[in-house]
């Protein structure tokens, strides 16, 4: 097996880099800076980062079949025309919760956009609890609410056979699974499949590989974990040179590279001096396993 290599490939520092996905047609990585209020695209060929500023904290960006992107922005689902840098609002959630914002999101294999909300943080992981919900934006632009009582809605993905939905509510310190009905988009039978150890800190973003194992980024844990959801065991730990690893996705040639986002928010000068790459994007090669192309929102 090739040895694992970790490179900081984007040095421009995000406050909270999040929600990366690979865009094959431009060999680019698209991601957000949540509190920096930016959608970013790093072109791996030109090595340039292009950003579009938005008007609220942005939880997630996903590709859209008809072109451009769908966003979970503030408490709105919206569309982004990348070339015109134009955002169009589509639907509003959590109208009764003025202090909420969207967080992580991803598109299911049928083209539904899943994204969850949370209360606004005073500091990382310090917020009013149980304010969040998990939502789906359907292809017809209607919104479905799956459940509420969420602390920090975070990483999500689907099993390779599409029968299981994996989900992280960060402050439960577990990775959960639901039975998934792809036909209806309904979730049932919630259970925990992995409980984080103390040094793994806070579970944040996640993605699945072709073997059905989960890669979980650990906020304040400076690592990504590979979890076997069938056995509930951790198979592998890959440590990174920054503590605030936030999310990950597969990309690059044949989806063999794992890209990891990170945050620099709430780090003092001394901490930033020790970890000057905080907020950067990292590429991990040599894992010997590949992931999937992202799905695009159908509407
Ligand atoms: O990266 C995210 O998903 C959130 O936007 C962050 O706010 C972190 O999850 C949180 O700070 C960890 O506690
Ligand atoms: Zn996250």
Coordinates of N, CA, C and O in Angstrom, one line a residue, residues 16-187:
X16 N -14.2 29.3 8.8 CA -14.7 27.9 9.0 C -14.9 27.3 7.6 O -15.9 27.5 6.9
X17 N -13.9 26.7 7.1 CA -14.0 26.0 5.8 C -14.9 24.8 6.0 O -14.8 24.1 7.0
X18 N -15.8 24.5 5.0 CA -16.8 23.5 5.2 C -17.3 22.9 3.9 O -17.2 23.6 2.9
X19 N -18.0 21.8 4.0 CA -18.8 21.3 2.9 C -18.2 21.2 1.6 O -18.7 21.7 0.6
X20 N -17.0 20.6 1.5 CA -16.3 20.5 0.2 C -17.0 19.4 -0.7 O -17.6 18.5 -0.3
X21 N -16.9 19.7 -2.0 CA -17.2 18.6 -3.0 C -16.4 18.8 -4.2 O -16.0 19.9 -4.5
X22 N -16.2 17.7 -5.0 CA -15.3 17.7 -6.1 C -16.2 18.0 -7.4 O -17.2 17.4 -7.6
X23 N -15.7 19.0 -8.2 CA -16.4 19.3 -9.4 C -15.5 18.8 -10.6 O -14.5 19.5 -10.9
X24 N -15.9 17.7 -11.1 CA -15.0 17.0 -12.1 C -14.8 17.8 -13.4 O -13.7 17.9 -13.9
X25 N -15.8 18.5 -13.8 CA -15.6 19.2 -15.2 C -14.6 20.3 -15.1 O -14.0 20.7 -16.1
X26 N -14.3 20.9 -14.0 CA -13.3 21.9 -13.9 C -12.1 21.5 -13.0 O -11.3 22.3 -12.6
X27 N -12.1 20.2 -12.6 CA -11.1 19.7 -11.7 C -10.9 20.7 -10.5 O -9.8 21.1 -10.2
X28 N -12.0 21.0 -9.9 CA -12.0 22.0 -8.9 C -12.7 21.4 -7.6 O -13.4 20.5 -7.6
X29 N -12.3 22.1 -6.5 CA -12.9 21.8 -5.2 C -13.8 23.0 -4.8 O -13.3 24.1 -4.8
X30 N -15.0 22.7 -4.6 CA -16.0 23.8 -4.2 C -16.2 23.6 -2.7 O -16.4 22.5 -2.3
X31 N -16.3 24.7 -2.0 CA -16.5 24.6 -0.5 C -17.0 26.0 0.0 O -17.1 26.9 -0.8
X32 N -17.4 26.0 1.2 CA -17.8 27.3 1.8 C -16.9 27.7 2.9 O -16.2 26.9 3.5
X33 N -16.9 29.0 3.2 CA -16.4 29.6 4.5 C -17.6 30.1 5.2 O -18.2 31.1 4.9
X34 N -18.0 29.3 6.2 CA -19.3 29.5 6.9 C -19.4 31.0 7.4 O -20.3 31.7 6.9
X35 N -18.6 31.3 8.3 CA -18.7 32.6 8.9 C -18.0 33.7 8.1 O -18.2 34.9 8.3
X36 N -17.1 33.3 7.2 CA -16.5 34.2 6.3 C -17.5 34.6 5.2 O -17.2 35.5 4.4
X37 N -18.7 33.9 5.2 CA -19.8 34.2 4.2 C -19.3 34.2 2.8 O -19.5 35.1 2.0
X38 N -18.7 33.1 2.4 CA -18.1 33.0 1.0 C -18.4 31.6 0.5 O -18.3 30.6 1.2
X39 N -18.6 31.5 -0.8 CA -18.6 30.2 -1.5 C -17.2 30.3 -2.3 O -16.9 31.3 -2.9
X40 N -16.4 29.2 -2.2 CA -15.1 29.2 -2.8 C -15.0 28.1 -3.8 O -15.5 27.0 -3.6
X41 N -14.2 28.3 -4.8 CA -13.8 27.3 -5.8 C -12.3 27.3 -6.1 O -11.8 28.3 -6.5
X42 N -11.7 26.2 -5.7 CA -10.2 26.1 -6.0 C -10.0 25.3 -7.2 O -10.4 24.1 -7.2
X43 N -9.5 25.9 -8.2 CA -9.2 25.2 -9.5 C -7.8 24.5 -9.3 O -6.8 25.2 -9.2
X44 N -7.8 23.2 -9.4 CA -6.5 22.5 -9.1 C -5.6 22.6 -10.3 O -4.4 22.4 -10.1
X45 N -6.1 23.0 -11.5 CA -5.2 23.1 -12.6 C -4.5 24.5 -12.6 O -3.3 24.6 -12.7
X46 N -5.3 25.6 -12.4 CA -4.7 26.9 -12.3 C -4.1 27.2 -10.9 O -3.4 28.2 -10.8
X47 N -4.6 26.5 -10.0 CA -4.2 26.7 -8.5 C -4.7 28.1 -8.1 O -4.2 28.7 -7.2
X48 N -5.9 28.5 -8.6 CA -6.5 29.8 -8.2 C -7.8 29.5 -7.4 O -8.5 28.6 -7.8
X49 N -8.0 30.4 -6.4 CA -9.3 30.3 -5.7 C -10.1 31.4 -6.1 O -9.7 32.6 -6.1
X50 N -11.4 31.1 -6.5 CA -12.3 32.2 -6.8 C -13.4 32.1 -5.7 O -13.8 31.1 -5.3
X51 N -13.8 33.3 -5.3 CA -14.8 33.3 -4.2 C -16.0 34.2 -4.6 O -15.8 35.2 -5.3
X52 N -17.2 33.8 -4.1 CA -18.3 34.7 -4.2 C -18.8 35.0 -2.8 O -19.1 34.0 -2.0
X53 N -19.0 36.2 -2.5 CA -19.4 36.6 -1.2 C -21.0 36.6 -1.1 O -21.6 36.9 -2.1
X54 N -21.5 36.1 0.0 CA -22.9 36.0 0.2 C -23.3 36.8 1.5 O -22.4 37.3 2.2
X55 N -24.6 37.0 1.7 CA -25.0 38.0 2.7 C -25.3 37.4 4.1 O -25.9 38.1 4.9
X56 N -25.0 36.2 4.3 CA -25.3 35.5 5.6 C -24.3 34.4 5.8 O -23.7 33.9 4.8
X57 N -24.2 33.8 7.0 CA -23.4 32.6 7.2 C -23.9 31.5 6.3 O -25.1 31.3 6.2
X58 N -23.0 30.8 5.7 CA -23.4 29.8 4.7 C -23.0 28.4 5.2 O -21.8 28.2 5.4
X59 N -24.0 27.5 5.3 CA -23.8 26.2 5.8 C -23.3 25.2 4.7 O -22.4 24.4 5.0
X60 N -23.9 25.3 3.5 CA -23.5 24.4 2.5 C -23.8 24.9 1.1 O -24.6 25.7 0.9
X61 N -23.0 24.2 0.2 CA -23.1 24.5 -1.2 C -23.2 23.1 -1.9 O -22.4 22.2 -1.5
X62 N -24.0 22.9 -2.9 CA -24.1 21.7 -3.6 C -24.3 22.0 -5.1 O -24.8 23.0 -5.4
X63 N -23.9 21.0 -6.0 CA -24.1 21.3 -7.4 C -25.5 21.1 -7.8 O -26.3 20.4 -7.1
X64 N -25.9 21.8 -8.9 CA -27.3 21.7 -9.3 C -27.3 21.2 -10.8 O -26.5 21.7 -11.6
X65 N -28.2 20.3 -11.0 CA -28.2 19.6 -12.4 C -28.4 20.7 -13.5 O -27.8 20.5 -14.6
X66 N -29.2 21.7 -13.3 CA -29.4 22.7 -14.3 C -28.3 23.7 -14.4 O -28.5 24.7 -15.1
X67 N -27.3 23.5 -13.6 CA -26.1 24.5 -13.7 C -26.1 25.4 -12.4 O -27.1 25.6 -11.8
X68 N -24.9 25.9 -12.1 CA -24.8 26.7 -10.8 C -24.9 25.8 -9.6 O -24.7 24.6 -9.7
X69 N -25.3 26.4 -8.5 CA -25.2 25.7 -7.2 C -26.5 26.0 -6.4 O -27.2 27.0 -6.6
X70 N -26.8 25.0 -5.5 CA -27.9 25.3 -4.5 C -27.2 25.6 -3.2 O -26.1 24.9 -2.9
X71 N -27.7 26.5 -2.4 CA -27.1 26.9 -1.2 C -28.0 26.7 0.0 O -29.2 26.8 -0.2
X72 N -27.4 26.4 1.2 CA -28.2 26.6 2.4 C -27.5 27.7 3.1 O -26.4 27.6 3.7
X73 N -28.2 28.9 3.1 CA -27.6 30.2 3.4 C -28.5 30.9 4.4 O -29.7 31.1 4.2
X74 N -27.9 31.2 5.6 CA -28.7 31.8 6.6 C -29.7 30.8 7.0 O -29.4 29.6 7.4
X75 N -31.0 31.1 6.9 CA -32.1 30.1 7.1 C -32.8 30.0 5.8 O -34.0 29.7 5.8
X76 N -32.1 30.2 4.6 CA -32.8 30.1 3.3 C -32.1 29.0 2.5 O -30.9 28.8 2.5
X77 N -33.0 28.3 1.7 CA -32.4 27.6 0.6 C -32.4 28.6 -0.6 O -33.3 29.4 -0.8
X78 N -31.3 28.6 -1.4 CA -31.2 29.5 -2.4 C -30.4 28.9 -3.6 O -29.8 27.9 -3.4
X79 N -30.4 29.6 -4.7 CA -29.6 29.1 -5.9 C -28.6 30.2 -6.1 O -28.8 31.4 -6.0
X80 N -27.4 29.7 -6.6 CA -26.3 30.7 -6.9 C -26.0 30.5 -8.4 O -25.6 29.4 -8.9
X81 N -26.1 31.6 -9.2 CA -25.6 31.6 -10.5 C -24.1 32.1 -10.4 O -23.8 33.3 -10.0
X82 N -23.2 31.2 -10.6 CA -21.8 31.4 -10.3 C -21.2 32.5 -11.1 O -20.5 33.4 -10.6
X83 N -21.5 32.5 -12.4 CA -20.9 33.5 -13.3 C -21.4 34.9 -13.0 O -20.7 35.9 -13.1
X84 N -22.7 35.0 -12.8 CA -23.3 36.3 -12.5 C -23.2 36.7 -11.0 O -23.5 37.8 -10.7
X85 N -22.7 35.8 -10.2 CA -22.6 36.0 -8.8 C -23.9 36.4 -8.2 O -24.0 37.3 -7.3
X86 N -24.9 35.8 -8.6 CA -26.3 36.2 -8.3 C -27.0 35.1 -7.5 O -27.0 33.9 -7.9
X87 N -27.5 35.5 -6.3 CA -28.2 34.5 -5.4 C -29.7 34.8 -5.5 O -30.2 35.9 -5.3
X88 N -30.5 33.7 -5.6 CA -31.9 33.8 -5.7 C -32.5 32.9 -4.5 O -32.2 31.7 -4.5
X89 N -33.3 33.5 -3.7 CA -33.9 32.7 -2.6 C -35.0 31.8 -3.1 O -35.8 32.2 -4.0
X90 N -35.1 30.6 -2.5 CA -36.1 29.6 -2.9 C -37.1 29.3 -1.8 O -38.2 29.1 -2.1
X91 N -36.6 29.2 -0.6 CA -37.5 28.8 0.5 C -36.8 29.2 1.8 O -35.6 29.3 1.9
X92 N -37.7 29.4 2.8 CA -37.2 29.9 4.1 C -37.6 28.9 5.2 O -38.7 28.4 5.2
X93 N -36.7 28.6 6.1 CA -37.0 27.6 7.2 C -36.8 28.3 8.5 O -36.2 29.4 8.6
X94 N -37.2 27.6 9.6 CA -37.0 28.1 11.0 C -37.4 29.6 11.1 O -36.7 30.4 11.8
X95 N -38.5 30.0 10.5 CA -38.9 31.4 10.6 C -39.2 31.9 12.0 O -39.0 33.0 12.3
X96 N -39.5 30.9 12.9 CA -39.7 31.3 14.3 C -38.5 31.4 15.1 O -38.5 31.6 16.3
X97 N -37.3 31.1 14.5 CA -36.0 31.0 15.2 C -35.0 32.0 14.5 O -34.2 31.6 13.7
X98 N -35.1 33.2 14.9 CA -34.4 34.3 14.3 C -32.9 34.1 14.5 O -32.1 34.7 13.7
X99 N -32.4 33.3 15.4 CA -31.0 33.2 15.7 C -30.4 31.9 15.1 O -29.4 31.5 15.5
X100 N -31.2 31.3 14.2 CA -30.6 30.0 13.6 C -29.9 30.3 12.3 O -30.1 31.3 11.7
X101 N -29.1 29.3 11.9 CA -28.6 29.3 10.6 C -28.4 27.9 10.1 O -28.4 26.9 10.9
X102 N -28.4 27.7 8.8 CA -28.1 26.4 8.2 C -26.7 26.0 8.5 O -25.8 26.9 8.6
X103 N -26.4 24.7 8.5 CA -25.1 24.2 8.6 C -24.9 23.2 7.4 O -25.4 23.4 6.3
X104 N -24.2 22.1 7.7 CA -23.8 21.1 6.6 C -25.0 20.6 5.8 O -26.1 20.5 6.3
X105 N -24.8 20.3 4.5 CA -25.8 19.7 3.6 C -25.2 18.9 2.5 O -24.0 19.0 2.2
X106 N -26.0 18.1 1.9 CA -25.5 17.2 0.8 C -26.7 16.7 0.0 O -27.9 16.7 0.6
X107 N -26.5 16.3 -1.2 CA -27.6 15.9 -2.1 C -27.7 14.3 -2.1 O -26.6 13.7 -2.1
X108 N -28.9 13.8 -2.0 CA -29.0 12.3 -1.9 C -29.0 11.8 -3.3 O -29.0 12.5 -4.3
X109 N -28.9 10.4 -3.5 CA -28.7 9.9 -4.8 C -29.9 10.1 -5.8 O -29.8 9.9 -7.0
X110 N -31.0 10.6 -5.2 CA -32.2 10.9 -6.1 C -32.3 12.4 -6.4 O -33.2 12.8 -7.1
X111 N -31.3 13.2 -5.9 CA -31.3 14.6 -6.2 C -32.0 15.5 -5.2 O -32.2 16.7 -5.5
X112 N -32.3 15.0 -4.0 CA -32.9 15.9 -2.9 C -31.7 16.5 -2.2 O -30.8 15.9 -1.8
X113 N -31.9 17.8 -1.8 CA -30.9 18.5 -1.1 C -31.2 18.5 0.4 O -32.2 19.1 0.9
X114 N -30.4 17.8 1.2 CA -30.6 17.7 2.7 C -29.7 18.7 3.3 O -28.5 18.8 3.0
X115 N -30.2 19.5 4.3 CA -29.4 20.4 5.1 C -30.0 20.6 6.4 O -31.3 20.6 6.5
X116 N -29.2 20.8 7.4 CA -29.8 21.0 8.8 C -29.4 22.3 9.3 O -28.5 23.0 8.8
X117 N -30.1 22.7 10.4 CA -29.9 24.0 11.0 C -29.3 23.9 12.4 O -29.3 22.8 13.0
X118 N -29.0 25.0 13.0 CA -28.5 25.1 14.4 C -28.7 26.5 14.9 O -28.9 27.4 14.1
X119 N -28.5 26.7 16.2 CA -28.5 28.0 16.8 C -27.2 28.7 16.4 O -26.2 28.0 16.0
X120 N -27.1 30.0 16.5 CA -25.9 30.7 16.3 C -24.9 30.4 17.4 O -25.3 30.6 18.6
X121 N -23.6 30.1 17.1 CA -22.7 29.9 18.2 C -22.1 31.2 18.7 O -21.8 32.1 18.0
X122 N -21.9 31.2 20.0 CA -21.2 32.3 20.7 C -19.7 32.1 20.5 O -19.0 33.0 20.2
X123 N -19.4 30.9 20.8 CA -18.0 30.3 20.5 C -18.2 28.9 20.0 O -19.3 28.4 20.1
X124 N -17.2 28.3 19.4 CA -17.4 27.0 18.9 C -18.1 26.0 19.9 O -17.6 26.0 21.1
X125 N -19.1 25.4 19.5 CA -19.9 24.4 20.3 C -20.6 25.1 21.5 O -21.2 24.4 22.3
X126 N -20.6 26.4 21.6 CA -21.4 27.1 22.6 C -22.5 27.8 21.9 O -22.4 28.8 21.2
X127 N -23.7 27.3 22.2 CA -24.9 27.8 21.6 C -26.2 27.3 22.3 O -26.1 26.4 23.1
X128 N -27.3 27.9 22.0 CA -28.5 27.5 22.5 C -28.8 26.1 21.9 O -28.9 25.9 20.7
X129 N -29.0 25.1 22.8 CA -29.2 23.7 22.3 C -30.6 23.4 21.8 O -31.5 24.2 22.0
X130 N -30.7 22.4 21.0 CA -32.0 21.8 20.5 C -32.8 22.8 19.6 O -34.0 22.6 19.5
X131 N -32.1 23.7 19.0 CA -32.8 24.7 18.1 C -32.8 24.2 16.7 O -33.6 24.8 15.9
X132 N -32.0 23.3 16.3 CA -31.9 22.9 14.9 C -32.9 21.8 14.4 O -33.5 21.1 15.2
X133 N -33.0 21.7 13.1 CA -33.8 20.7 12.4 C -33.1 20.2 11.2 O -32.2 20.9 10.7
X134 N -33.5 19.1 10.7 CA -33.0 18.6 9.4 C -34.1 18.7 8.4 O -35.2 18.3 8.6
X135 N -33.7 19.3 7.2 CA -34.7 19.6 6.1 C -34.2 19.0 4.8 O -33.0 18.7 4.6
X136 N -35.2 18.8 3.9 CA -34.9 18.5 2.5 C -35.5 19.5 1.6 O -36.7 19.9 1.8
X137 N -34.7 20.0 0.7 CA -35.3 20.8 -0.4 C -35.6 19.8 -1.6 O -34.7 19.2 -2.1
X138 N -36.9 19.7 -1.9 CA -37.3 18.7 -3.0 C -37.1 19.4 -4.3 O -37.0 20.6 -4.5
X139 N -37.1 18.5 -5.4 CA -36.9 19.0 -6.7 C -37.9 20.1 -7.1 O -37.7 20.9 -7.9
X140 N -39.1 19.9 -6.5 CA -40.2 20.9 -6.9 C -40.1 22.2 -6.0 O -41.0 23.0 -6.0
X141 N -39.0 22.3 -5.2 CA -38.7 23.5 -4.4 C -39.5 23.5 -3.1 O -39.5 24.5 -2.3
X142 N -40.3 22.5 -2.8 CA -41.0 22.4 -1.5 C -40.0 21.9 -0.5 O -39.0 21.3 -0.8
X143 N -40.3 22.1 0.8 CA -39.3 21.8 1.9 C -40.0 20.7 2.8 O -41.1 20.9 3.2
X144 N -39.2 19.7 3.1 CA -39.7 18.7 4.1 C -38.9 18.8 5.3 O -37.6 18.9 5.2
X145 N -39.5 18.8 6.5 CA -38.8 18.8 7.8 C -38.8 17.3 8.3 O -39.8 16.7 8.4
X146 N -37.6 16.8 8.5 CA -37.5 15.4 9.0 C -37.6 15.3 10.5 O -38.3 14.4 11.0
X147 N -36.9 16.1 11.3 CA -37.0 16.1 12.7 C -36.4 17.4 13.2 O -35.7 18.1 12.5
X148 N -36.7 17.7 14.5 CA -36.1 18.9 15.2 C -35.3 18.4 16.4 O -34.8 17.3 16.4
X149 N -35.1 19.3 17.3 CA -34.3 19.0 18.6 C -32.8 18.7 18.3 O -32.2 18.0 19.0
X150 N -32.3 19.4 17.2 CA -30.9 19.1 16.9 C -30.0 20.2 17.5 O -30.4 21.4 17.5
X151 N -28.9 19.8 18.0 CA -27.9 20.8 18.6 C -27.1 21.5 17.5 O -27.2 22.7 17.2
X152 N -26.2 20.7 16.8 CA -25.4 21.2 15.7 C -25.6 20.2 14.5 O -25.0 19.1 14.5
X153 N -26.5 20.5 13.6 CA -26.7 19.6 12.5 C -25.4 19.6 11.6 O -24.9 20.6 11.3
X154 N -24.9 18.4 11.4 CA -23.6 18.3 10.7 C -23.5 17.2 9.6 O -24.5 17.0 8.9
X155 N -22.4 16.5 9.5 CA -22.1 15.7 8.4 C -23.1 14.6 8.1 O -23.8 14.1 9.0
X156 N -23.2 14.3 6.8 CA -24.3 13.4 6.3 C -23.8 12.7 5.0 O -23.0 13.3 4.3
X157 N -24.3 11.5 4.8 CA -24.0 10.8 3.6 C -24.9 9.5 3.6 O -25.5 9.2 4.6
X158 N -24.8 8.9 2.4 CA -25.7 7.7 2.2 C -24.8 6.5 1.9 O -23.7 6.6 1.3
X159 N -25.2 5.3 2.3 CA -24.5 4.1 2.1 C -24.4 3.8 0.6 O -25.3 4.3 -0.2
X160 N -23.5 3.0 0.1 CA -23.3 2.7 -1.3 C -24.6 2.1 -1.9 O -24.9 2.3 -3.1
X161 N -25.4 1.3 -1.1 CA -26.6 0.8 -1.7 C -27.8 1.7 -1.5 O -29.0 1.3 -1.8
X162 N -27.6 2.9 -0.9 CA -28.6 3.9 -0.7 C -29.6 3.6 0.3 O -30.7 4.2 0.4
X163 N -29.4 2.5 1.1 CA -30.4 2.1 2.1 C -30.2 2.6 3.5 O -31.0 2.4 4.4
X164 N -29.1 3.3 3.7 CA -28.8 3.9 5.0 C -28.4 5.3 4.9 O -27.6 5.7 3.9
X165 N -28.9 6.2 5.7 CA -28.5 7.6 5.8 C -27.6 7.7 7.1 O -28.1 7.3 8.2
X166 N -26.5 8.3 7.0 CA -25.6 8.5 8.1 C -25.6 10.0 8.4 O -25.6 10.9 7.5
X167 N -25.7 10.3 9.7 CA -25.9 11.7 10.2 C -25.2 12.0 11.5 O -25.2 11.1 12.4
X168 N -24.7 13.2 11.6 CA -24.0 13.6 12.8 C -24.7 14.9 13.4 O -24.8 15.9 12.7
X169 N -25.2 14.7 14.6 CA -25.5 15.9 15.4 C -24.3 16.1 16.4 O -24.2 15.3 17.3
X170 N -23.5 17.1 16.1 CA -22.2 17.1 16.7 C -22.2 16.9 18.2 O -21.3 16.2 18.8
X171 N -23.1 17.5 18.9 CA -23.0 17.5 20.4 C -23.5 16.2 21.0 O -23.5 16.0 22.2
X172 N -24.0 15.3 20.2 CA -24.3 13.9 20.7 C -23.0 13.1 20.7 O -23.0 12.0 21.3
X173 N -22.0 13.6 20.0 CA -20.7 12.9 20.0 C -20.8 11.4 19.4 O -20.1 10.5 19.8
X174 N -21.8 11.3 18.6 CA -22.0 10.0 17.9 C -22.1 10.2 16.4 O -22.4 11.3 16.0
X175 N -21.9 9.1 15.7 CA -22.3 9.1 14.3 C -23.6 8.2 14.3 O -23.5 7.1 14.8
X176 N -24.7 8.7 13.7 CA -25.9 8.0 13.7 C -26.3 7.4 12.3 O -25.7 7.9 11.3
X177 N -27.1 6.4 12.3 CA -27.6 5.9 11.0 C -29.1 5.8 11.1 O -29.7 5.7 12.2
X178 N -29.8 6.0 9.9 CA -31.2 5.8 9.8 C -31.4 4.8 8.6 O -30.6 4.8 7.7
X179 N -32.5 4.1 8.6 CA -32.9 3.4 7.4 C -33.3 4.5 6.4 O -34.0 5.4 6.8
X180 N -33.0 4.3 5.1 CA -33.3 5.3 4.1 C -34.1 4.7 3.0 O -33.8 3.7 2.5
X181 N -35.3 5.4 2.7 CA -36.1 5.0 1.6 C -35.9 5.9 0.5 O -36.4 7.1 0.5
X182 N -35.1 5.5 -0.5 CA -34.7 6.4 -1.6 C -35.9 6.9 -2.4 O -35.9 8.0 -2.9
X183 N -36.9 6.0 -2.5 CA -38.1 6.3 -3.3 C -38.8 7.6 -2.7 O -39.2 8.5 -3.4
X184 N -39.0 7.5 -1.4 CA -39.8 8.6 -0.7 C -38.9 9.6 -0.1 O -39.4 10.7 0.3
X185 N -37.6 9.3 0.2 CA -36.7 10.2 0.9 C -37.0 10.2 2.4 O -36.5 11.1 3.1
X186 N -37.7 9.2 2.9 CA -38.0 9.2 4.3 C -37.0 8.5 5.2 O -36.3 7.5 4.7
X187 N -36.8 8.9 6.4 CA -35.8 8.4 7.4 C -36.6 7.6 8.5 O -37.6 8.1 8.9

